[in-house]
Coordinates of C-alpha atoms and ligand atoms in Angstrom, one line a residue:
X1 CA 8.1 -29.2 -52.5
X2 CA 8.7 -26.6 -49.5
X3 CA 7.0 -27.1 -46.9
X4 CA 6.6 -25.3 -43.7
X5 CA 8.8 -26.0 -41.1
X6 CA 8.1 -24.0 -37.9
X7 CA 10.8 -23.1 -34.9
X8 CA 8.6 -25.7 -32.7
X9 CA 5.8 -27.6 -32.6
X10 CA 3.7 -28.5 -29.1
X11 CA 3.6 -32.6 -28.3
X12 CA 0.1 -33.7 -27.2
X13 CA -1.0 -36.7 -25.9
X14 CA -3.3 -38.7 -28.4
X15 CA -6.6 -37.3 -28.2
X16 CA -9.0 -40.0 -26.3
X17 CA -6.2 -40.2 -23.9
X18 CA -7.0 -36.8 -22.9
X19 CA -10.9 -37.0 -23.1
X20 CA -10.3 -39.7 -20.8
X21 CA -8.3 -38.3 -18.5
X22 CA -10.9 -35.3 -18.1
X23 CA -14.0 -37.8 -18.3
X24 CA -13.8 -37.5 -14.6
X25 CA -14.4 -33.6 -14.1
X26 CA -17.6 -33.1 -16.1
X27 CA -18.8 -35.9 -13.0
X28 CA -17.0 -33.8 -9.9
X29 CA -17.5 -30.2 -11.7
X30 CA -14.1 -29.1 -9.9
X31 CA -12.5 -27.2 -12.5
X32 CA -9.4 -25.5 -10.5
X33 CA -8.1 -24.4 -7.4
X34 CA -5.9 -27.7 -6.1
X35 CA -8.5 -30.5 -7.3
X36 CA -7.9 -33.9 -8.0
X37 CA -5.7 -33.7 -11.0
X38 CA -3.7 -30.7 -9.6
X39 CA -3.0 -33.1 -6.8
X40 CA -1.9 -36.4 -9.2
X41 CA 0.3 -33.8 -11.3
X42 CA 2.1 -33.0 -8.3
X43 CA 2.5 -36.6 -7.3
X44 CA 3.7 -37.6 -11.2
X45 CA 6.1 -34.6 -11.4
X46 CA 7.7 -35.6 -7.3
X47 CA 8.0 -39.5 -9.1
X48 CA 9.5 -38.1 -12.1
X49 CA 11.6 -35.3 -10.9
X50 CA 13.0 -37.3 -7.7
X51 CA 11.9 -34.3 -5.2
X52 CA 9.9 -33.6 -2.4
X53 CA 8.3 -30.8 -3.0
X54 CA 6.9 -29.7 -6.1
X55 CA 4.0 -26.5 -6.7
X56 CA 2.5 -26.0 -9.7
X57 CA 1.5 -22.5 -11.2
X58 CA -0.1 -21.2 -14.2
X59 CA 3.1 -20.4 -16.0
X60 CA 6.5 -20.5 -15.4
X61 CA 6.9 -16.7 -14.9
X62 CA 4.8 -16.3 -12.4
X63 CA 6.2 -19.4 -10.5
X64 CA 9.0 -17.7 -10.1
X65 CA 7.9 -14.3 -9.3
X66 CA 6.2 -16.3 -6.2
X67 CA 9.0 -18.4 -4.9
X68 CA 11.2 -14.7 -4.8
X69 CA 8.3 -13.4 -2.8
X70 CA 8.0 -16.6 -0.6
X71 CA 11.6 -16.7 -0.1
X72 CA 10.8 -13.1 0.9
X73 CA 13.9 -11.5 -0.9
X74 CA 14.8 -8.0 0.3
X75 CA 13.5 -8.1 3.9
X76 CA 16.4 -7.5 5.3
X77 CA 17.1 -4.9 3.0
X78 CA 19.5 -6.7 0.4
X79 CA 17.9 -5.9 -3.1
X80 CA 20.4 -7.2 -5.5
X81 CA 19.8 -10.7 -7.5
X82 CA 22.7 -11.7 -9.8
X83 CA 21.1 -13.4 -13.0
X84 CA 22.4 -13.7 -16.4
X85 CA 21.7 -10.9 -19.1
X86 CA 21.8 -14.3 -21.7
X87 CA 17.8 -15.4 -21.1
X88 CA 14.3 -15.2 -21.8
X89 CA 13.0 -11.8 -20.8
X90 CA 10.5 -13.4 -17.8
X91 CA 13.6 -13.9 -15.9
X92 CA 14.9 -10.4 -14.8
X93 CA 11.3 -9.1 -14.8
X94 CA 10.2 -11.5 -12.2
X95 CA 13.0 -10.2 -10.2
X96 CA 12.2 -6.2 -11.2
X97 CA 8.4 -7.0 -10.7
X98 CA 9.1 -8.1 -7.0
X99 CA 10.9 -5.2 -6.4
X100 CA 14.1 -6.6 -6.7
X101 CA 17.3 -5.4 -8.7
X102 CA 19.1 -7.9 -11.6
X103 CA 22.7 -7.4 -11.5
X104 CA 24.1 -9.2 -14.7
X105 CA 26.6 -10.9 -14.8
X106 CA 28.7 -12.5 -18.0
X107 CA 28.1 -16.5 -19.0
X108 CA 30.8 -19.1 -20.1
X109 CA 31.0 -19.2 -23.4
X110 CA 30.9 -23.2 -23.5
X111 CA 27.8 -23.3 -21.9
X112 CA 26.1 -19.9 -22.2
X113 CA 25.4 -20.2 -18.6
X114 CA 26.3 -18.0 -15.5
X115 CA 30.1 -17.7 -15.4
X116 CA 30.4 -18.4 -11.7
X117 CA 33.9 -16.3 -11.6
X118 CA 31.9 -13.2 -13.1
X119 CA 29.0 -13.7 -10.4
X120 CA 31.3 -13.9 -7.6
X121 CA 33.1 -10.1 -8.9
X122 CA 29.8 -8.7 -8.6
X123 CA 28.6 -9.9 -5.2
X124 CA 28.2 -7.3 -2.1
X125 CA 26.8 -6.2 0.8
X126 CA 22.9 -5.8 -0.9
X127 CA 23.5 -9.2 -2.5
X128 CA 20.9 -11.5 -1.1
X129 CA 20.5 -14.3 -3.7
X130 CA 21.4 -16.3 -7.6
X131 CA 19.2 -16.6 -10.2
X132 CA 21.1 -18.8 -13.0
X133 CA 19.4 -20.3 -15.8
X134 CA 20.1 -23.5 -17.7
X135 CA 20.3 -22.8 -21.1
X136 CA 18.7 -25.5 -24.2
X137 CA 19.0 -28.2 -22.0
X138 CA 22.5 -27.7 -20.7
X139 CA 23.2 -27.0 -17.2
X140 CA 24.9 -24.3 -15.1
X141 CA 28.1 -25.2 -13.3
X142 CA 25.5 -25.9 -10.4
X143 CA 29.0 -27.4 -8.1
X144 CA 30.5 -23.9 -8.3
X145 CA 27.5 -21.6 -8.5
X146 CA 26.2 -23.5 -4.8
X147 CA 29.8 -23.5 -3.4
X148 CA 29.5 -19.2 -4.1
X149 CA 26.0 -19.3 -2.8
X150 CA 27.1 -20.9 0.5
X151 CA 29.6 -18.7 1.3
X152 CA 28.4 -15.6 0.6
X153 CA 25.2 -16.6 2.6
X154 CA 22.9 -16.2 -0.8
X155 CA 19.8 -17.9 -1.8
X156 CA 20.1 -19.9 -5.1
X157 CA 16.9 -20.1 -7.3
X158 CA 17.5 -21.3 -11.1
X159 CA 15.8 -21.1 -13.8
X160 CA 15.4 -24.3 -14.9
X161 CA 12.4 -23.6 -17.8
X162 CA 14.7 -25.1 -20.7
X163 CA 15.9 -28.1 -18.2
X164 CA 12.9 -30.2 -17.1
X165 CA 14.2 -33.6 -17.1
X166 CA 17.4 -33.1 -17.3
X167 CA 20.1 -35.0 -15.1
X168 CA 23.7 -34.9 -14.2
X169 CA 25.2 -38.0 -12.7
X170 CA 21.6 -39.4 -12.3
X171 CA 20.6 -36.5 -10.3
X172 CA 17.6 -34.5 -10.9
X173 CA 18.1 -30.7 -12.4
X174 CA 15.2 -30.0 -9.7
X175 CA 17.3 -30.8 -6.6
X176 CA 19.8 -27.7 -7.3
X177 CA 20.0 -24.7 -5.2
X178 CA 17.2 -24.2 -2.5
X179 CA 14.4 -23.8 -5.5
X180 CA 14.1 -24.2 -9.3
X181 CA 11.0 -22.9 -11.9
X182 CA 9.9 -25.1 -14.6
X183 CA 7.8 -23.8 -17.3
X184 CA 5.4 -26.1 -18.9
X185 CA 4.9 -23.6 -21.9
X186 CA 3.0 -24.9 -25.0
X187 CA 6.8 -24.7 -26.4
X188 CA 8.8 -26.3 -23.7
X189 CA 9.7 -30.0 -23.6
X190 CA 7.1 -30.8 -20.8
X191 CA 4.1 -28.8 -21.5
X192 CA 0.8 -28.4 -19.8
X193 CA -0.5 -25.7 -22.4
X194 CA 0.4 -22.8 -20.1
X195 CA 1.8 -23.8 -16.6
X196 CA 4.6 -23.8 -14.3
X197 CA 6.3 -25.5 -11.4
X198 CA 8.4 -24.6 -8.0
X199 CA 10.7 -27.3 -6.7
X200 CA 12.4 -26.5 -3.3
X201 CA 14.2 -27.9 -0.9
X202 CA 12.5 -26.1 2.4
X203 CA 9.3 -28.1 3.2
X204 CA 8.7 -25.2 5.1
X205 CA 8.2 -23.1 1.9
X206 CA 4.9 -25.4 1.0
X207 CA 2.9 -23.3 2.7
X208 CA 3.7 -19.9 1.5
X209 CA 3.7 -21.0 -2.2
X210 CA 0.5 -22.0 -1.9
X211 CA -1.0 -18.6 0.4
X212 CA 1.1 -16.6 -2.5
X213 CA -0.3 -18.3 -5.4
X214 CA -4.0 -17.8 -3.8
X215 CA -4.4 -14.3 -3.0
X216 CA -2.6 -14.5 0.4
X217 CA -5.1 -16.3 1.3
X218 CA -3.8 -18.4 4.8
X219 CA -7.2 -19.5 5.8
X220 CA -10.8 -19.0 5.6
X221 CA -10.8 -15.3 7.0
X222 CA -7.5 -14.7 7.3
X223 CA -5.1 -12.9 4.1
X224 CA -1.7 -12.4 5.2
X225 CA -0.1 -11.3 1.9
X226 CA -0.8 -9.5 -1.3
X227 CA -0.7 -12.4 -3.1
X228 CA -2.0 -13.0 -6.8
X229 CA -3.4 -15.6 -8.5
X230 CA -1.3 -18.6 -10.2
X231 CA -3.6 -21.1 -10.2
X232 CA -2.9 -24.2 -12.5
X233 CA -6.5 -25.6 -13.2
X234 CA -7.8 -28.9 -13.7
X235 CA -7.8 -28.9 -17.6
X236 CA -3.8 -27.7 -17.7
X237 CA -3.0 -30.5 -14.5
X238 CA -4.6 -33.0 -16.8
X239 CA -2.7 -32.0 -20.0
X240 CA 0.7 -32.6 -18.1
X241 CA -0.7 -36.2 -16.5
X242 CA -1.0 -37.0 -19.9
X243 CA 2.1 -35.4 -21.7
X244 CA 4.4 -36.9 -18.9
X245 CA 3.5 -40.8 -19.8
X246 CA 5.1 -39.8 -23.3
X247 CA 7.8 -37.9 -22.5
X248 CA 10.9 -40.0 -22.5
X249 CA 9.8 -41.0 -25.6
X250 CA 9.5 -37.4 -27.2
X251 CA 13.4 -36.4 -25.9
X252 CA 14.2 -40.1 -27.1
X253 CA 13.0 -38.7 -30.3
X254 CA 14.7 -35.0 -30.3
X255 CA 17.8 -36.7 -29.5
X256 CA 17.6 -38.8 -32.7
X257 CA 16.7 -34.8 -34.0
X258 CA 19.9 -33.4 -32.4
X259 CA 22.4 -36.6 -33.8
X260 CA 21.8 -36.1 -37.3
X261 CA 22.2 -32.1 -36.6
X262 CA 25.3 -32.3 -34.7
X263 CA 26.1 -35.4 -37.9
X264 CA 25.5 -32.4 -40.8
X265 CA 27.0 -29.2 -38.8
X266 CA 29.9 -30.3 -36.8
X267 CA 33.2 -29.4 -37.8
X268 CA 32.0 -26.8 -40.4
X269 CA 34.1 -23.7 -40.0
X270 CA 32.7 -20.5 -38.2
X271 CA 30.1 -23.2 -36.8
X272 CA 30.0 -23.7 -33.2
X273 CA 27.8 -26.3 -31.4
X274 CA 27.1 -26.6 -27.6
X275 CA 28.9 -29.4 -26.9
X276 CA 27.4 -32.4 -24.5
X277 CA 28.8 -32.3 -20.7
X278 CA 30.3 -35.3 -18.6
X279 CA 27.5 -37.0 -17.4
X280 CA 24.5 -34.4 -18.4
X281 CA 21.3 -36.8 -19.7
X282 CA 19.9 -33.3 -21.9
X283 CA 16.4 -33.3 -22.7
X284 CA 17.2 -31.6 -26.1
X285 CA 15.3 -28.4 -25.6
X286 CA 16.7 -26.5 -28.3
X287 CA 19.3 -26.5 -31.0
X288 CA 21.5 -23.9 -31.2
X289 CA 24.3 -23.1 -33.5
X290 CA 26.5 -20.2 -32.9
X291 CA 28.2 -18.4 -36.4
X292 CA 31.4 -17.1 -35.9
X293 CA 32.8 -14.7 -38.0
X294 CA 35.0 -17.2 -40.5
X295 CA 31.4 -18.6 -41.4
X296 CA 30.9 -16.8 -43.9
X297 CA 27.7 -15.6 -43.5
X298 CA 26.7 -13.4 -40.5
X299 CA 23.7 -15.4 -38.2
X300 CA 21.1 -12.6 -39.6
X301 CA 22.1 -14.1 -43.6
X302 CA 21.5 -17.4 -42.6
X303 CA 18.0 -16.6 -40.7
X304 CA 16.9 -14.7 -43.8
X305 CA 17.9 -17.8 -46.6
X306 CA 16.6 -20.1 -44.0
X307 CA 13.0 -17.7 -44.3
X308 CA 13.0 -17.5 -48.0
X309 CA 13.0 -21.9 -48.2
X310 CA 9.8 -21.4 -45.4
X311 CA 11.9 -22.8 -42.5
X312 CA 11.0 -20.7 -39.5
X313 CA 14.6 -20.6 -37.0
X314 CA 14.7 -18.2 -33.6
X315 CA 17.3 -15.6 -32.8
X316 CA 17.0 -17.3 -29.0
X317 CA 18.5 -15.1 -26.6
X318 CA 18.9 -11.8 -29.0
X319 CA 18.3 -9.0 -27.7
X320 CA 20.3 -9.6 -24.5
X321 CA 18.5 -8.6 -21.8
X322 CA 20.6 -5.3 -21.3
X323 CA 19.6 -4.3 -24.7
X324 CA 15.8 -4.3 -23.6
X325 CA 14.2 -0.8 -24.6
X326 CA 12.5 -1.2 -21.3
X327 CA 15.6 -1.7 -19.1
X328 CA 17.2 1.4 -21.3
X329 CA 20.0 3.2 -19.3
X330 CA 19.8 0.1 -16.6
X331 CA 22.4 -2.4 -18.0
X332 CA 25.4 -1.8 -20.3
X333 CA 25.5 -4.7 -22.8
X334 CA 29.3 -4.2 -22.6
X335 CA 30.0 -5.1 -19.4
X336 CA 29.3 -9.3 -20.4
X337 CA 31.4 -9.5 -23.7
X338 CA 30.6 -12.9 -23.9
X339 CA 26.8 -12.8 -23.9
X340 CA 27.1 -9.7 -26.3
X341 CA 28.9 -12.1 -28.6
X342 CA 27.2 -15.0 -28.7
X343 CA 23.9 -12.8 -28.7
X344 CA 24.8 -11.7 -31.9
X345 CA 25.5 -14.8 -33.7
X346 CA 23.1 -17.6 -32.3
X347 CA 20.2 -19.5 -33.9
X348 CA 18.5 -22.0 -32.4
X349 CA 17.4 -24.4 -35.8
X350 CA 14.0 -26.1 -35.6
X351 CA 13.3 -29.0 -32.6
X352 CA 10.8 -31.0 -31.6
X353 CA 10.1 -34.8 -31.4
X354 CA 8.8 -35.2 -34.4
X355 CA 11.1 -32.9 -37.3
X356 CA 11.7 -35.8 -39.7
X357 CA 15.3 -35.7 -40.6
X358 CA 14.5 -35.6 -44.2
X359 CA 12.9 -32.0 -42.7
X360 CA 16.7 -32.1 -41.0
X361 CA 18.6 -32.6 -43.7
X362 CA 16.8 -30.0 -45.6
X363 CA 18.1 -27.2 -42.8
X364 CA 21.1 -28.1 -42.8
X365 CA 21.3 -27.9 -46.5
X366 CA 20.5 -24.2 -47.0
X367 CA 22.5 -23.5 -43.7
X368 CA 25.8 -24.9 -45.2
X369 CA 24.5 -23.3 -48.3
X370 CA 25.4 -20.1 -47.1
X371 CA 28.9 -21.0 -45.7
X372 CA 31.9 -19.4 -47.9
Ligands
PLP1 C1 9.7 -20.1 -21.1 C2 10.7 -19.5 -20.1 C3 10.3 -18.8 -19.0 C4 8.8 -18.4 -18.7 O1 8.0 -19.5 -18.6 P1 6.4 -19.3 -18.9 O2 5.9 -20.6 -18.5 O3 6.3 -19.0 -20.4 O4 5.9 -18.2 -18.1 C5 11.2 -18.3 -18.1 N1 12.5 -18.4 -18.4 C6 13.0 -19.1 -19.5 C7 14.5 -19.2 -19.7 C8 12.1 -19.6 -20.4 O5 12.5 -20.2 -21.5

């Protein structure tokens, strides 16, 4: 009677929805570089989001390795980027590959987000900007972490991959700080197979994304930067037109998922939820649970007997960053006691729209089947 249940699982538009939505480019034979359904994406995600300015990417990563360079980071000779050692491992190496420095500093452990009191120890004269990231759909202390920023003259971009959607007070998670990178990862809420988004509040930036996406390119015989290519083509653009008409139904659905989780897990002893925050709309990206020690059973036991019943959970962030082999002798781990901790003893449980809780109840089952 087991049956498979995977970490995630992609949402896709029905399938004539799409074929219709790409009817249109076997007629214009425009395939990528900024075409017609690049250009309605854009226009959904401003509509959607509540911004301005949107650019879309072929991933997330690379998104934000161009808004660092855009922002051009380190030309006045400040290097260092504060960021959190608690994240997916694109986040410090966009700011390495750039030629930038990650200083890491420790998270709350609430939210698993930037601790602004431990970002604002580390700042100094080579400071020149902020990376935070959201984390599962909860977001930084973005009142604080922008209050720092100001007065320490510092750009603020987030990393906002695990917070499309989200909203605090009715406001947008893409009108933080002066940017934020979305990732439209086959995984993420939003996807557009593989893709990626800059929002930012300089209209001024526009430009340079797009030269730094494109080669450089500024006009027809004129290249200005190194730049690479981060194209989102037609077929992705078309993917995330379609995905977005569904989506308030999907997190309507994974918030159904993430009741009946919090219903069966809450209050257990040794396990510790990320609780909601005053007016936060999540989009219920992910599920964690953190085992404490009086669990019973270490977070590595419960992965295992969750394995052995064929239900497939993440250790989602472990390894910190610091403990990276290629970062070895960079970071010390030590130094942000809290990430180390929670590192250690988090799982994120299976999520997406449509986990039946039956498929719910049956996780939770063999995870408070290994409490003591
Ligand atoms: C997914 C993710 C990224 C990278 O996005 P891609 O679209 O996969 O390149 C960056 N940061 C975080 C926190 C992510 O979860």
């Amino acid at each position: 009677m087991s049956d498979r249940i995977l970490v995630t699982r992609s949402s896709m538009p029905p399938m004539d929805e799409y074929v219709r939505e790409i009817e249109s480019l076997w007629e214009s034979h425009w395939l990528t570089n900024m075409g017609e359904k690049h250009q309605q994406l854009e226009e959904d995600l401003k509509r959607y989001l509540g911004v301005d300015n949107v650019a879309l990417f072929v991933n997330g990563h690379t998104a934000l390795e161009c808004v660092l360079e855009a922002m051009q980071l380190g030309a006045d000779g400040r290097r260092k980027v504060i960021t959190t050692p608690y994240t997916f491992a694109s986040t410090t190496h966009a700011i390495v590959r750039v030629g930038l420095e990650p200083v890491l500093a420790d998270i709350d452990p609430v939210t698993y987000t930037l601790d602004p009191s431990c970002v604002e120890k580390l700042i100094d004269d080579e400071t020149c900007a902020i990376v935070p990231v959201h984390v599962y759909g909860k977001l930084c202390d973005v009142d604080a972490l922008a209050d720092i920023a100001k007065r320490h003259d510092l750009k603020l971009i987030y990393d906002a991959a695990h917070a499309f959607g989200v909203t605090r007070d009715g406001v947008s998670s893409a009108t933080f700080g002066d940017a934020s990178m979305f990732s439209f990862h086959a995984t993420k809420v939003f996807n557009t197979i593989e893709g990626g988004a800059v929002c930012f509040a300089d209209p001024a930036l526009a430009d340079s994304l797009e030269q730094w996406k494109n080669f450089g390119i500024t006009s027809q015989e004129h290249v200005e930067y190194v730049g690479g290519n981060a194209k989102m083509n037609e077929f992705a653009a078309a993917m995330g037109i379609c995905n977005l008409r569904h989506l308030s139904d999907e997190i309507a659905k994974r918030k159904v998922v993430t009741q009946r989780y919090t219903e069966r897990l809450q209050g257990h002893k040794g396990v510790v939820l990320c609780p909601d925050q005053p007016g936060v709309v999540s989009n219920y990206a992910y599920f964690p649970v953190v085992f404490e020690d009086d669990f019973g059973s270490t977070r590595d036991d419960v992965f295992d007997e969750l394995h052995k019943h064929d239900i497939y959970s993440r250790k989602y962030f472990h390894p910190l960053v610091s403990d990276f082999e290629c970062y070895a002798g960079r970071f010390d781990s030590n130094a942000t006691p809290v990430a180390k901790h929670v590192a250690k003893r988090v799982l994120t449980l299976p999520m997406y729209a449509d986990l039946s809780l039956a498929d719910v109840d049956r996780i939770c089952d063999v995870v408070l089947g290994c409490a003591r």
